[in-house]
């Protein structure tokens, strides 16, 4: 089953998206936690400090009302004190009721309701005391005693509420502080883990890419050195580098077939050249015999019949040898043409290899572009880190505002001032954590630069493979040139053999004329002698061409031996 294709650009894009997703997740988690802590702090300032201030203000108003009540009881003209008492006790009652209505904690709400009831009871008792004082009633002492007891209960209730509020504020502040501290630590840990994952992925991918390109370069180098004995290494991934690996394997197979075909053709050509040379030698001897016979015919007509018979038999042998030579020459020409075709196919495969090298170079340029985009993505992440720094600064400002509110609250806001200070420290810690994240991103940028360097090295390896393929292509250009020379020489031999065949036919015709026209022996002998001379010259030319053909076959065998199959 064919593996799903994953181009190199798609692989790098998926890695980049994964890294961005992880970083954005960590940053989103950190921002969420910081905003949650800010909201909790704001709620703490808005509700709990306000409630504490209500308790303090109500207690102060109640204490002022008690002082006015004492002034009313001890001074004869107590109208002013009576008015002050009524205003302050009313204010204290309203503050107690507001506290019980706005409290969000069940315990403090119940205690606030009890406080409001006690204050209302004191208002009723205070009206009775004022009326008894104005009327000089005998139960005034009894009423004041009841008032002192009720005042003690009210003071205890105010102190209890104040203690509860301080305890609640302290607990909430500690919870906010612990949550913020844990958030900062988690963000730092997650950032370090993600940075380690990104670095490991970048190193693993760059090394894997360089290893695959090195394997292909080694195979191309072996082909460039004419070594075809290496084991085929099939690609493990369906991408551009895998395509190049398959093309290299197919090229090696075609080259092996081509070298085998050229070797066989060279052997056949060599043996054919030897046979041709031997046949030419025999024909040359036969032609010399014909020439000698013609001379004898011219010298003595008494031996014409015998010599003509010998000439006829010899010419028949020459004709048969000529046909064999023509057949051998045709076979050699056919083999040479097949070798040229195979060489052309090998050249086409080499051209495909060079084209694939150019495609790989383009893909490596795309990889460099994606890596540059990854570097730009890290710059954008730095912008997000700056946003976190801004949020931390806002949190610090919020803590400062909380400290101001706590200072306004006086003693009641002292505990919250401590909390505000801790929140401010937490904001500074968050800013420090973001600085650490920025450093980690800088390290990631260095790793990205390392990946770019690795890609450049891979490009160099591809260029080496391309040079090896070009060198191999030049070697095959030489082989094709030699094959063309062999083909041309074979064609020359075929043409010479054709001329020789025509000459033989002429000699045969002349011999027939000699047998039929005995009286024209002298003239026919001259014609035969001339034809024999032409035949001799043609046979010498054939012998020379056969020697050249044998030399070319030897040179081609030496070239083929350079290949290791």
PDB file of C-alpha atoms in Angstrom, residues 35-282:
ATOM      1  CA  UNK A  35      -7.044  37.909  35.211  1.00  0.00           C
ATOM      2  CA  UNK A  36      -8.757  35.554  37.653  1.00  0.00           C
ATOM      3  CA  UNK A  37      -6.385  36.652  40.432  1.00  0.00           C
ATOM      4  CA  UNK A  38      -7.019  40.283  39.535  1.00  0.00           C
ATOM      5  CA  UNK A  39     -10.778  39.790  39.692  1.00  0.00           C
ATOM      6  CA  UNK A  40     -10.482  38.036  43.050  1.00  0.00           C
ATOM      7  CA  UNK A  41      -8.313  40.867  44.369  1.00  0.00           C
ATOM      8  CA  UNK A  42     -10.765  43.461  43.072  1.00  0.00           C
ATOM      9  CA  UNK A  43     -13.652  41.613  44.709  1.00  0.00           C
ATOM     10  CA  UNK A  44     -11.677  41.452  47.959  1.00  0.00           C
ATOM     11  CA  UNK A  45     -11.115  45.202  47.862  1.00  0.00           C
ATOM     12  CA  UNK A  46     -14.632  46.043  46.737  1.00  0.00           C
ATOM     13  CA  UNK A  47     -16.674  43.925  49.158  1.00  0.00           C
ATOM     14  CA  UNK A  48     -14.653  42.785  52.152  1.00  0.00           C
ATOM     15  CA  UNK A  49     -12.838  46.068  52.838  1.00  0.00           C
ATOM     16  CA  UNK A  50     -16.132  47.907  52.442  1.00  0.00           C
ATOM     17  CA  UNK A  51     -17.754  45.550  54.941  1.00  0.00           C
ATOM     18  CA  UNK A  52     -14.877  46.066  57.363  1.00  0.00           C
ATOM     19  CA  UNK A  53     -15.246  49.826  57.001  1.00  0.00           C
ATOM     20  CA  UNK A  54     -18.993  49.532  57.716  1.00  0.00           C
ATOM     21  CA  UNK A  55     -18.248  47.677  60.957  1.00  0.00           C
ATOM     22  CA  UNK A  56     -15.626  50.246  61.975  1.00  0.00           C
ATOM     23  CA  UNK A  57     -17.839  53.205  61.092  1.00  0.00           C
ATOM     24  CA  UNK A  58     -20.851  51.693  62.875  1.00  0.00           C
ATOM     25  CA  UNK A  59     -18.776  51.078  65.992  1.00  0.00           C
ATOM     26  CA  UNK A  60     -17.438  54.639  65.956  1.00  0.00           C
ATOM     27  CA  UNK A  61     -20.936  56.076  65.556  1.00  0.00           C
ATOM     28  CA  UNK A  62     -22.204  53.883  68.396  1.00  0.00           C
ATOM     29  CA  UNK A  63     -19.332  55.002  70.664  1.00  0.00           C
ATOM     30  CA  UNK A  64     -20.121  58.641  69.843  1.00  0.00           C
ATOM     31  CA  UNK A  65     -23.782  58.038  70.642  1.00  0.00           C
ATOM     32  CA  UNK A  66     -22.760  56.612  74.067  1.00  0.00           C
ATOM     33  CA  UNK A  67     -20.688  59.713  74.801  1.00  0.00           C
ATOM     34  CA  UNK A  68     -23.603  61.970  73.903  1.00  0.00           C
ATOM     35  CA  UNK A  69     -25.906  59.852  76.129  1.00  0.00           C
ATOM     36  CA  UNK A  70     -23.517  60.324  79.056  1.00  0.00           C
ATOM     37  CA  UNK A  71     -23.378  64.067  78.410  1.00  0.00           C
ATOM     38  CA  UNK A  72     -27.173  64.140  78.387  1.00  0.00           C
ATOM     39  CA  UNK A  73     -27.291  62.268  81.725  1.00  0.00           C
ATOM     40  CA  UNK A  74     -24.601  64.310  83.525  1.00  0.00           C
ATOM     41  CA  UNK A  75     -25.401  67.852  82.347  1.00  0.00           C
ATOM     42  CA  UNK A  76     -28.618  69.673  83.227  1.00  0.00           C
ATOM     43  CA  UNK A  77     -29.086  71.154  79.777  1.00  0.00           C
ATOM     44  CA  UNK A  78     -28.696  68.044  77.642  1.00  0.00           C
ATOM     45  CA  UNK A  79     -30.706  69.034  74.575  1.00  0.00           C
ATOM     46  CA  UNK A  80     -27.585  69.281  72.381  1.00  0.00           C
ATOM     47  CA  UNK A  81     -26.314  65.916  73.598  1.00  0.00           C
ATOM     48  CA  UNK A  82     -29.742  64.386  73.025  1.00  0.00           C
ATOM     49  CA  UNK A  83     -29.771  65.531  69.417  1.00  0.00           C
ATOM     50  CA  UNK A  84     -26.199  64.261  68.834  1.00  0.00           C
ATOM     51  CA  UNK A  85     -27.111  60.949  70.427  1.00  0.00           C
ATOM     52  CA  UNK A  86     -30.145  60.439  68.217  1.00  0.00           C
ATOM     53  CA  UNK A  87     -28.233  61.254  65.009  1.00  0.00           C
ATOM     54  CA  UNK A  88     -25.288  59.013  65.840  1.00  0.00           C
ATOM     55  CA  UNK A  89     -27.329  56.080  67.136  1.00  0.00           C
ATOM     56  CA  UNK A  90     -29.480  56.276  63.994  1.00  0.00           C
ATOM     57  CA  UNK A  91     -26.357  56.297  61.806  1.00  0.00           C
ATOM     58  CA  UNK A  92     -24.926  53.321  63.720  1.00  0.00           C
ATOM     59  CA  UNK A  93     -28.196  51.397  63.298  1.00  0.00           C
ATOM     60  CA  UNK A  94     -28.249  52.112  59.550  1.00  0.00           C
ATOM     61  CA  UNK A  95     -24.618  50.971  59.143  1.00  0.00           C
ATOM     62  CA  UNK A  96     -25.336  47.748  61.065  1.00  0.00           C
ATOM     63  CA  UNK A  97     -28.351  47.046  58.861  1.00  0.00           C
ATOM     64  CA  UNK A  98     -26.350  47.827  55.674  1.00  0.00           C
ATOM     65  CA  UNK A  99     -23.626  45.414  56.791  1.00  0.00           C
ATOM     66  CA  UNK A 100     -26.126  42.605  57.403  1.00  0.00           C
ATOM     67  CA  UNK A 101     -27.784  43.246  54.020  1.00  0.00           C
ATOM     68  CA  UNK A 102     -24.547  43.356  51.963  1.00  0.00           C
ATOM     69  CA  UNK A 103     -22.588  40.578  53.680  1.00  0.00           C
ATOM     70  CA  UNK A 104     -22.019  37.529  51.422  1.00  0.00           C
ATOM     71  CA  UNK A 105     -20.739  35.192  54.143  1.00  0.00           C
ATOM     72  CA  UNK A 106     -23.392  33.297  56.097  1.00  0.00           C
ATOM     73  CA  UNK A 107     -21.672  33.578  59.525  1.00  0.00           C
ATOM     74  CA  UNK A 108     -21.002  37.290  59.300  1.00  0.00           C
ATOM     75  CA  UNK A 109     -24.492  37.910  57.915  1.00  0.00           C
ATOM     76  CA  UNK A 110     -26.085  36.236  60.959  1.00  0.00           C
ATOM     77  CA  UNK A 111     -23.808  38.151  63.328  1.00  0.00           C
ATOM     78  CA  UNK A 112     -24.668  41.366  61.435  1.00  0.00           C
ATOM     79  CA  UNK A 113     -28.395  40.704  61.875  1.00  0.00           C
ATOM     80  CA  UNK A 114     -27.804  40.111  65.598  1.00  0.00           C
ATOM     81  CA  UNK A 115     -25.809  43.356  65.836  1.00  0.00           C
ATOM     82  CA  UNK A 116     -28.562  45.334  64.112  1.00  0.00           C
ATOM     83  CA  UNK A 117     -31.105  43.870  66.558  1.00  0.00           C
ATOM     84  CA  UNK A 118     -28.957  44.778  69.569  1.00  0.00           C
ATOM     85  CA  UNK A 119     -28.509  48.340  68.299  1.00  0.00           C
ATOM     86  CA  UNK A 120     -32.253  48.662  67.734  1.00  0.00           C
ATOM     87  CA  UNK A 121     -32.847  47.352  71.273  1.00  0.00           C
ATOM     88  CA  UNK A 122     -30.461  49.985  72.558  1.00  0.00           C
ATOM     89  CA  UNK A 123     -32.355  52.674  70.609  1.00  0.00           C
ATOM     90  CA  UNK A 124     -35.572  51.640  72.374  1.00  0.00           C
ATOM     91  CA  UNK A 125     -33.802  51.541  75.747  1.00  0.00           C
ATOM     92  CA  UNK A 126     -32.174  54.910  75.053  1.00  0.00           C
ATOM     93  CA  UNK A 127     -35.583  56.485  74.422  1.00  0.00           C
ATOM     94  CA  UNK A 128     -36.738  55.134  77.792  1.00  0.00           C
ATOM     95  CA  UNK A 129     -33.635  56.514  79.564  1.00  0.00           C
ATOM     96  CA  UNK A 130     -34.132  59.945  77.991  1.00  0.00           C
ATOM     97  CA  UNK A 131     -37.789  59.972  79.018  1.00  0.00           C
ATOM     98  CA  UNK A 132     -36.918  58.846  82.589  1.00  0.00           C
ATOM     99  CA  UNK A 133     -34.223  61.548  82.838  1.00  0.00           C
ATOM    100  CA  UNK A 134     -36.600  64.263  81.741  1.00  0.00           C
ATOM    101  CA  UNK A 135     -39.266  63.032  84.177  1.00  0.00           C
ATOM    102  CA  UNK A 136     -36.803  62.264  87.013  1.00  0.00           C
ATOM    103  CA  UNK A 137     -38.343  58.810  87.185  1.00  0.00           C
ATOM    104  CA  UNK A 138     -37.141  56.514  89.979  1.00  0.00           C
ATOM    105  CA  UNK A 139     -36.311  53.683  87.533  1.00  0.00           C
ATOM    106  CA  UNK A 140     -33.600  55.755  85.783  1.00  0.00           C
ATOM    107  CA  UNK A 141     -30.822  53.900  87.607  1.00  0.00           C
ATOM    108  CA  UNK A 142     -32.299  50.550  86.636  1.00  0.00           C
ATOM    109  CA  UNK A 143     -32.552  51.632  82.998  1.00  0.00           C
ATOM    110  CA  UNK A 144     -28.952  52.889  82.898  1.00  0.00           C
ATOM    111  CA  UNK A 145     -27.780  49.580  84.375  1.00  0.00           C
ATOM    112  CA  UNK A 146     -29.628  47.702  81.625  1.00  0.00           C
ATOM    113  CA  UNK A 147     -28.067  50.087  79.103  1.00  0.00           C
ATOM    114  CA  UNK A 148     -24.535  49.374  80.313  1.00  0.00           C
ATOM    115  CA  UNK A 149     -25.108  45.622  79.987  1.00  0.00           C
ATOM    116  CA  UNK A 150     -26.537  46.064  76.496  1.00  0.00           C
ATOM    117  CA  UNK A 151     -23.625  48.312  75.511  1.00  0.00           C
ATOM    118  CA  UNK A 152     -21.205  45.578  76.590  1.00  0.00           C
ATOM    119  CA  UNK A 153     -22.993  43.047  74.365  1.00  0.00           C
ATOM    120  CA  UNK A 154     -23.001  45.468  71.425  1.00  0.00           C
ATOM    121  CA  UNK A 155     -19.263  46.216  71.815  1.00  0.00           C
ATOM    122  CA  UNK A 156     -18.510  42.495  71.964  1.00  0.00           C
ATOM    123  CA  UNK A 157     -20.573  41.944  68.818  1.00  0.00           C
ATOM    124  CA  UNK A 158     -18.740  44.769  66.979  1.00  0.00           C
ATOM    125  CA  UNK A 159     -15.354  43.303  67.988  1.00  0.00           C
ATOM    126  CA  UNK A 160     -16.464  39.822  66.923  1.00  0.00           C
ATOM    127  CA  UNK A 161     -17.507  41.085  63.486  1.00  0.00           C
ATOM    128  CA  UNK A 162     -14.267  43.022  63.105  1.00  0.00           C
ATOM    129  CA  UNK A 163     -12.241  39.904  63.992  1.00  0.00           C
ATOM    130  CA  UNK A 164     -14.231  37.794  61.525  1.00  0.00           C
ATOM    131  CA  UNK A 165     -13.711  40.336  58.751  1.00  0.00           C
ATOM    132  CA  UNK A 166      -9.961  40.516  59.352  1.00  0.00           C
ATOM    133  CA  UNK A 167      -9.709  36.707  59.402  1.00  0.00           C
ATOM    134  CA  UNK A 168     -11.747  36.362  56.198  1.00  0.00           C
ATOM    135  CA  UNK A 169      -9.660  39.015  54.408  1.00  0.00           C
ATOM    136  CA  UNK A 170      -6.438  37.299  55.508  1.00  0.00           C
ATOM    137  CA  UNK A 171      -7.654  33.880  54.308  1.00  0.00           C
ATOM    138  CA  UNK A 172      -8.796  35.229  50.937  1.00  0.00           C
ATOM    139  CA  UNK A 173      -5.548  37.124  50.479  1.00  0.00           C
ATOM    140  CA  UNK A 174      -3.472  34.029  51.241  1.00  0.00           C
ATOM    141  CA  UNK A 175      -5.557  32.011  48.763  1.00  0.00           C
ATOM    142  CA  UNK A 176      -5.034  34.653  46.055  1.00  0.00           C
ATOM    143  CA  UNK A 177      -1.317  34.736  46.796  1.00  0.00           C
ATOM    144  CA  UNK A 178      -0.964  30.937  46.649  1.00  0.00           C
ATOM    145  CA  UNK A 179      -2.973  30.717  43.419  1.00  0.00           C
ATOM    146  CA  UNK A 180      -0.920  33.441  41.747  1.00  0.00           C
ATOM    147  CA  UNK A 181       2.359  31.865  42.879  1.00  0.00           C
ATOM    148  CA  UNK A 182       1.276  28.474  41.527  1.00  0.00           C
ATOM    149  CA  UNK A 183       0.214  30.119  38.248  1.00  0.00           C
ATOM    150  CA  UNK A 184       3.608  31.743  37.776  1.00  0.00           C
ATOM    151  CA  UNK A 185       5.461  28.522  38.584  1.00  0.00           C
ATOM    152  CA  UNK A 186       3.258  26.456  36.252  1.00  0.00           C
ATOM    153  CA  UNK A 187       3.682  28.954  33.422  1.00  0.00           C
ATOM    154  CA  UNK A 188       7.456  28.854  33.813  1.00  0.00           C
ATOM    155  CA  UNK A 189       7.537  25.030  33.952  1.00  0.00           C
ATOM    156  CA  UNK A 190       5.235  24.670  30.921  1.00  0.00           C
ATOM    157  CA  UNK A 191       7.319  27.178  28.965  1.00  0.00           C
ATOM    158  CA  UNK A 192      10.551  25.317  29.724  1.00  0.00           C
ATOM    159  CA  UNK A 193       8.968  21.964  28.783  1.00  0.00           C
ATOM    160  CA  UNK A 194       7.621  23.359  25.487  1.00  0.00           C
ATOM    161  CA  UNK A 195      10.982  24.937  24.705  1.00  0.00           C
ATOM    162  CA  UNK A 196      12.709  21.588  25.288  1.00  0.00           C
ATOM    163  CA  UNK A 197      10.153  19.841  23.052  1.00  0.00           C
ATOM    164  CA  UNK A 198      10.652  22.412  20.283  1.00  0.00           C
ATOM    165  CA  UNK A 199      14.449  22.151  20.489  1.00  0.00           C
ATOM    166  CA  UNK A 200      14.335  18.333  20.425  1.00  0.00           C
ATOM    167  CA  UNK A 201      11.929  18.342  17.446  1.00  0.00           C
ATOM    168  CA  UNK A 202      14.106  20.814  15.515  1.00  0.00           C
ATOM    169  CA  UNK A 203      17.318  18.849  16.171  1.00  0.00           C
ATOM    170  CA  UNK A 204      15.666  15.507  15.340  1.00  0.00           C
ATOM    171  CA  UNK A 205      14.098  16.746  12.102  1.00  0.00           C
ATOM    172  CA  UNK A 206      17.232  18.545  10.872  1.00  0.00           C
ATOM    173  CA  UNK A 207      19.435  15.518  11.581  1.00  0.00           C
ATOM    174  CA  UNK A 208      16.944  13.176   9.879  1.00  0.00           C
ATOM    175  CA  UNK A 209      16.803  15.452   6.834  1.00  0.00           C
ATOM    176  CA  UNK A 210      20.603  15.725   6.633  1.00  0.00           C
ATOM    177  CA  UNK A 211      20.969  11.933   6.998  1.00  0.00           C
ATOM    178  CA  UNK A 212      18.535  11.214   4.140  1.00  0.00           C
ATOM    179  CA  UNK A 213      20.208  13.755   1.854  1.00  0.00           C
ATOM    180  CA  UNK A 214      23.619  12.322   2.743  1.00  0.00           C
ATOM    181  CA  UNK A 215      22.443   8.811   1.767  1.00  0.00           C
ATOM    182  CA  UNK A 216      21.269  10.059  -1.624  1.00  0.00           C
ATOM    183  CA  UNK A 217      24.508  12.013  -2.076  1.00  0.00           C
ATOM    184  CA  UNK A 218      26.545   8.881  -1.296  1.00  0.00           C
ATOM    185  CA  UNK A 219      24.602   6.876  -3.899  1.00  0.00           C
ATOM    186  CA  UNK A 220      25.068   9.631  -6.500  1.00  0.00           C
ATOM    187  CA  UNK A 221      28.781   9.805  -5.638  1.00  0.00           C
ATOM    188  CA  UNK A 222      29.082   6.032  -6.217  1.00  0.00           C
ATOM    189  CA  UNK A 223      27.306   6.407  -9.569  1.00  0.00           C
ATOM    190  CA  UNK A 224      29.639   9.300 -10.406  1.00  0.00           C
ATOM    191  CA  UNK A 225      32.580   6.997  -9.627  1.00  0.00           C
ATOM    192  CA  UNK A 226      31.007   4.391 -11.988  1.00  0.00           C
ATOM    193  CA  UNK A 227      30.322   2.029  -9.059  1.00  0.00           C
ATOM    194  CA  UNK A 228      26.936   0.318  -9.515  1.00  0.00           C
ATOM    195  CA  UNK A 229      27.496  -2.521  -7.003  1.00  0.00           C
ATOM    196  CA  UNK A 230      26.087  -0.665  -3.974  1.00  0.00           C
ATOM    197  CA  UNK A 231      22.936  -1.950  -2.276  1.00  0.00           C
ATOM    198  CA  UNK A 232      19.730  -0.071  -3.157  1.00  0.00           C
ATOM    199  CA  UNK A 233      18.432   1.946  -0.166  1.00  0.00           C
ATOM    200  CA  UNK A 234      14.681   2.428  -0.595  1.00  0.00           C
ATOM    201  CA  UNK A 235      13.163   5.664   0.830  1.00  0.00           C
ATOM    202  CA  UNK A 236      11.075   5.475   4.015  1.00  0.00           C
ATOM    203  CA  UNK A 237       8.973   8.589   3.366  1.00  0.00           C
ATOM    204  CA  UNK A 238       6.809   9.756   0.495  1.00  0.00           C
ATOM    205  CA  UNK A 239       8.188  13.244  -0.149  1.00  0.00           C
ATOM    206  CA  UNK A 240      10.551  15.060  -2.521  1.00  0.00           C
ATOM    207  CA  UNK A 241      13.651  13.360  -1.116  1.00  0.00           C
ATOM    208  CA  UNK A 242      11.916   9.969  -1.402  1.00  0.00           C
ATOM    209  CA  UNK A 243      11.130  10.715  -5.070  1.00  0.00           C
ATOM    210  CA  UNK A 244      14.782  11.455  -5.687  1.00  0.00           C
ATOM    211  CA  UNK A 245      15.773   8.184  -3.968  1.00  0.00           C
ATOM    212  CA  UNK A 246      13.481   6.161  -6.260  1.00  0.00           C
ATOM    213  CA  UNK A 247      14.837   7.961  -9.330  1.00  0.00           C
ATOM    214  CA  UNK A 248      18.423   7.163  -8.248  1.00  0.00           C
ATOM    215  CA  UNK A 249      17.471   3.466  -7.842  1.00  0.00           C
ATOM    216  CA  UNK A 250      15.812   3.374 -11.298  1.00  0.00           C
ATOM    217  CA  UNK A 251      18.807   5.154 -12.789  1.00  0.00           C
ATOM    218  CA  UNK A 252      21.188   2.561 -11.296  1.00  0.00           C
ATOM    219  CA  UNK A 253      19.047  -0.279 -12.689  1.00  0.00           C
ATOM    220  CA  UNK A 254      18.989   1.309 -16.152  1.00  0.00           C
ATOM    221  CA  UNK A 255      22.738   1.954 -16.021  1.00  0.00           C
ATOM    222  CA  UNK A 256      23.361  -1.683 -15.069  1.00  0.00           C
ATOM    223  CA  UNK A 257      21.263  -2.840 -18.038  1.00  0.00           C
ATOM    224  CA  UNK A 258      22.966  -0.350 -20.310  1.00  0.00           C
ATOM    225  CA  UNK A 259      26.471  -1.404 -19.215  1.00  0.00           C
ATOM    226  CA  UNK A 260      25.548  -5.079 -19.676  1.00  0.00           C
ATOM    227  CA  UNK A 261      24.156  -4.325 -23.150  1.00  0.00           C
ATOM    228  CA  UNK A 262      27.255  -2.311 -24.098  1.00  0.00           C
ATOM    229  CA  UNK A 263      29.514  -5.088 -22.769  1.00  0.00           C
ATOM    230  CA  UNK A 264      27.708  -7.725 -24.825  1.00  0.00           C
ATOM    231  CA  UNK A 265      27.694  -5.496 -27.888  1.00  0.00           C
ATOM    232  CA  UNK A 266      31.409  -4.772 -27.442  1.00  0.00           C
ATOM    233  CA  UNK A 267      32.204  -8.467 -27.180  1.00  0.00           C
ATOM    234  CA  UNK A 268      30.119  -9.239 -30.273  1.00  0.00           C
ATOM    235  CA  UNK A 269      31.728  -6.313 -32.087  1.00  0.00           C
ATOM    236  CA  UNK A 270      35.209  -7.488 -31.103  1.00  0.00           C
ATOM    237  CA  UNK A 271      34.581 -11.067 -32.243  1.00  0.00           C
ATOM    238  CA  UNK A 272      32.936  -9.820 -35.439  1.00  0.00           C
ATOM    239  CA  UNK A 273      35.935  -7.573 -36.123  1.00  0.00           C
ATOM    240  CA  UNK A 274      38.291 -10.533 -35.699  1.00  0.00           C
ATOM    241  CA  UNK A 275      36.173 -12.662 -38.030  1.00  0.00           C
ATOM    242  CA  UNK A 276      35.984  -9.796 -40.498  1.00  0.00           C
ATOM    243  CA  UNK A 277      39.754  -9.356 -40.403  1.00  0.00           C
ATOM    244  CA  UNK A 278      40.288 -13.087 -40.972  1.00  0.00           C
ATOM    245  CA  UNK A 279      37.790 -13.122 -43.848  1.00  0.00           C
ATOM    246  CA  UNK A 280      39.435 -10.089 -45.414  1.00  0.00           C
ATOM    247  CA  UNK A 281      42.828 -11.798 -45.174  1.00  0.00           C
ATOM    248  CA  UNK A 282      41.442 -14.880 -46.878  1.00  0.00           C
TER     249      UNK A 282
END
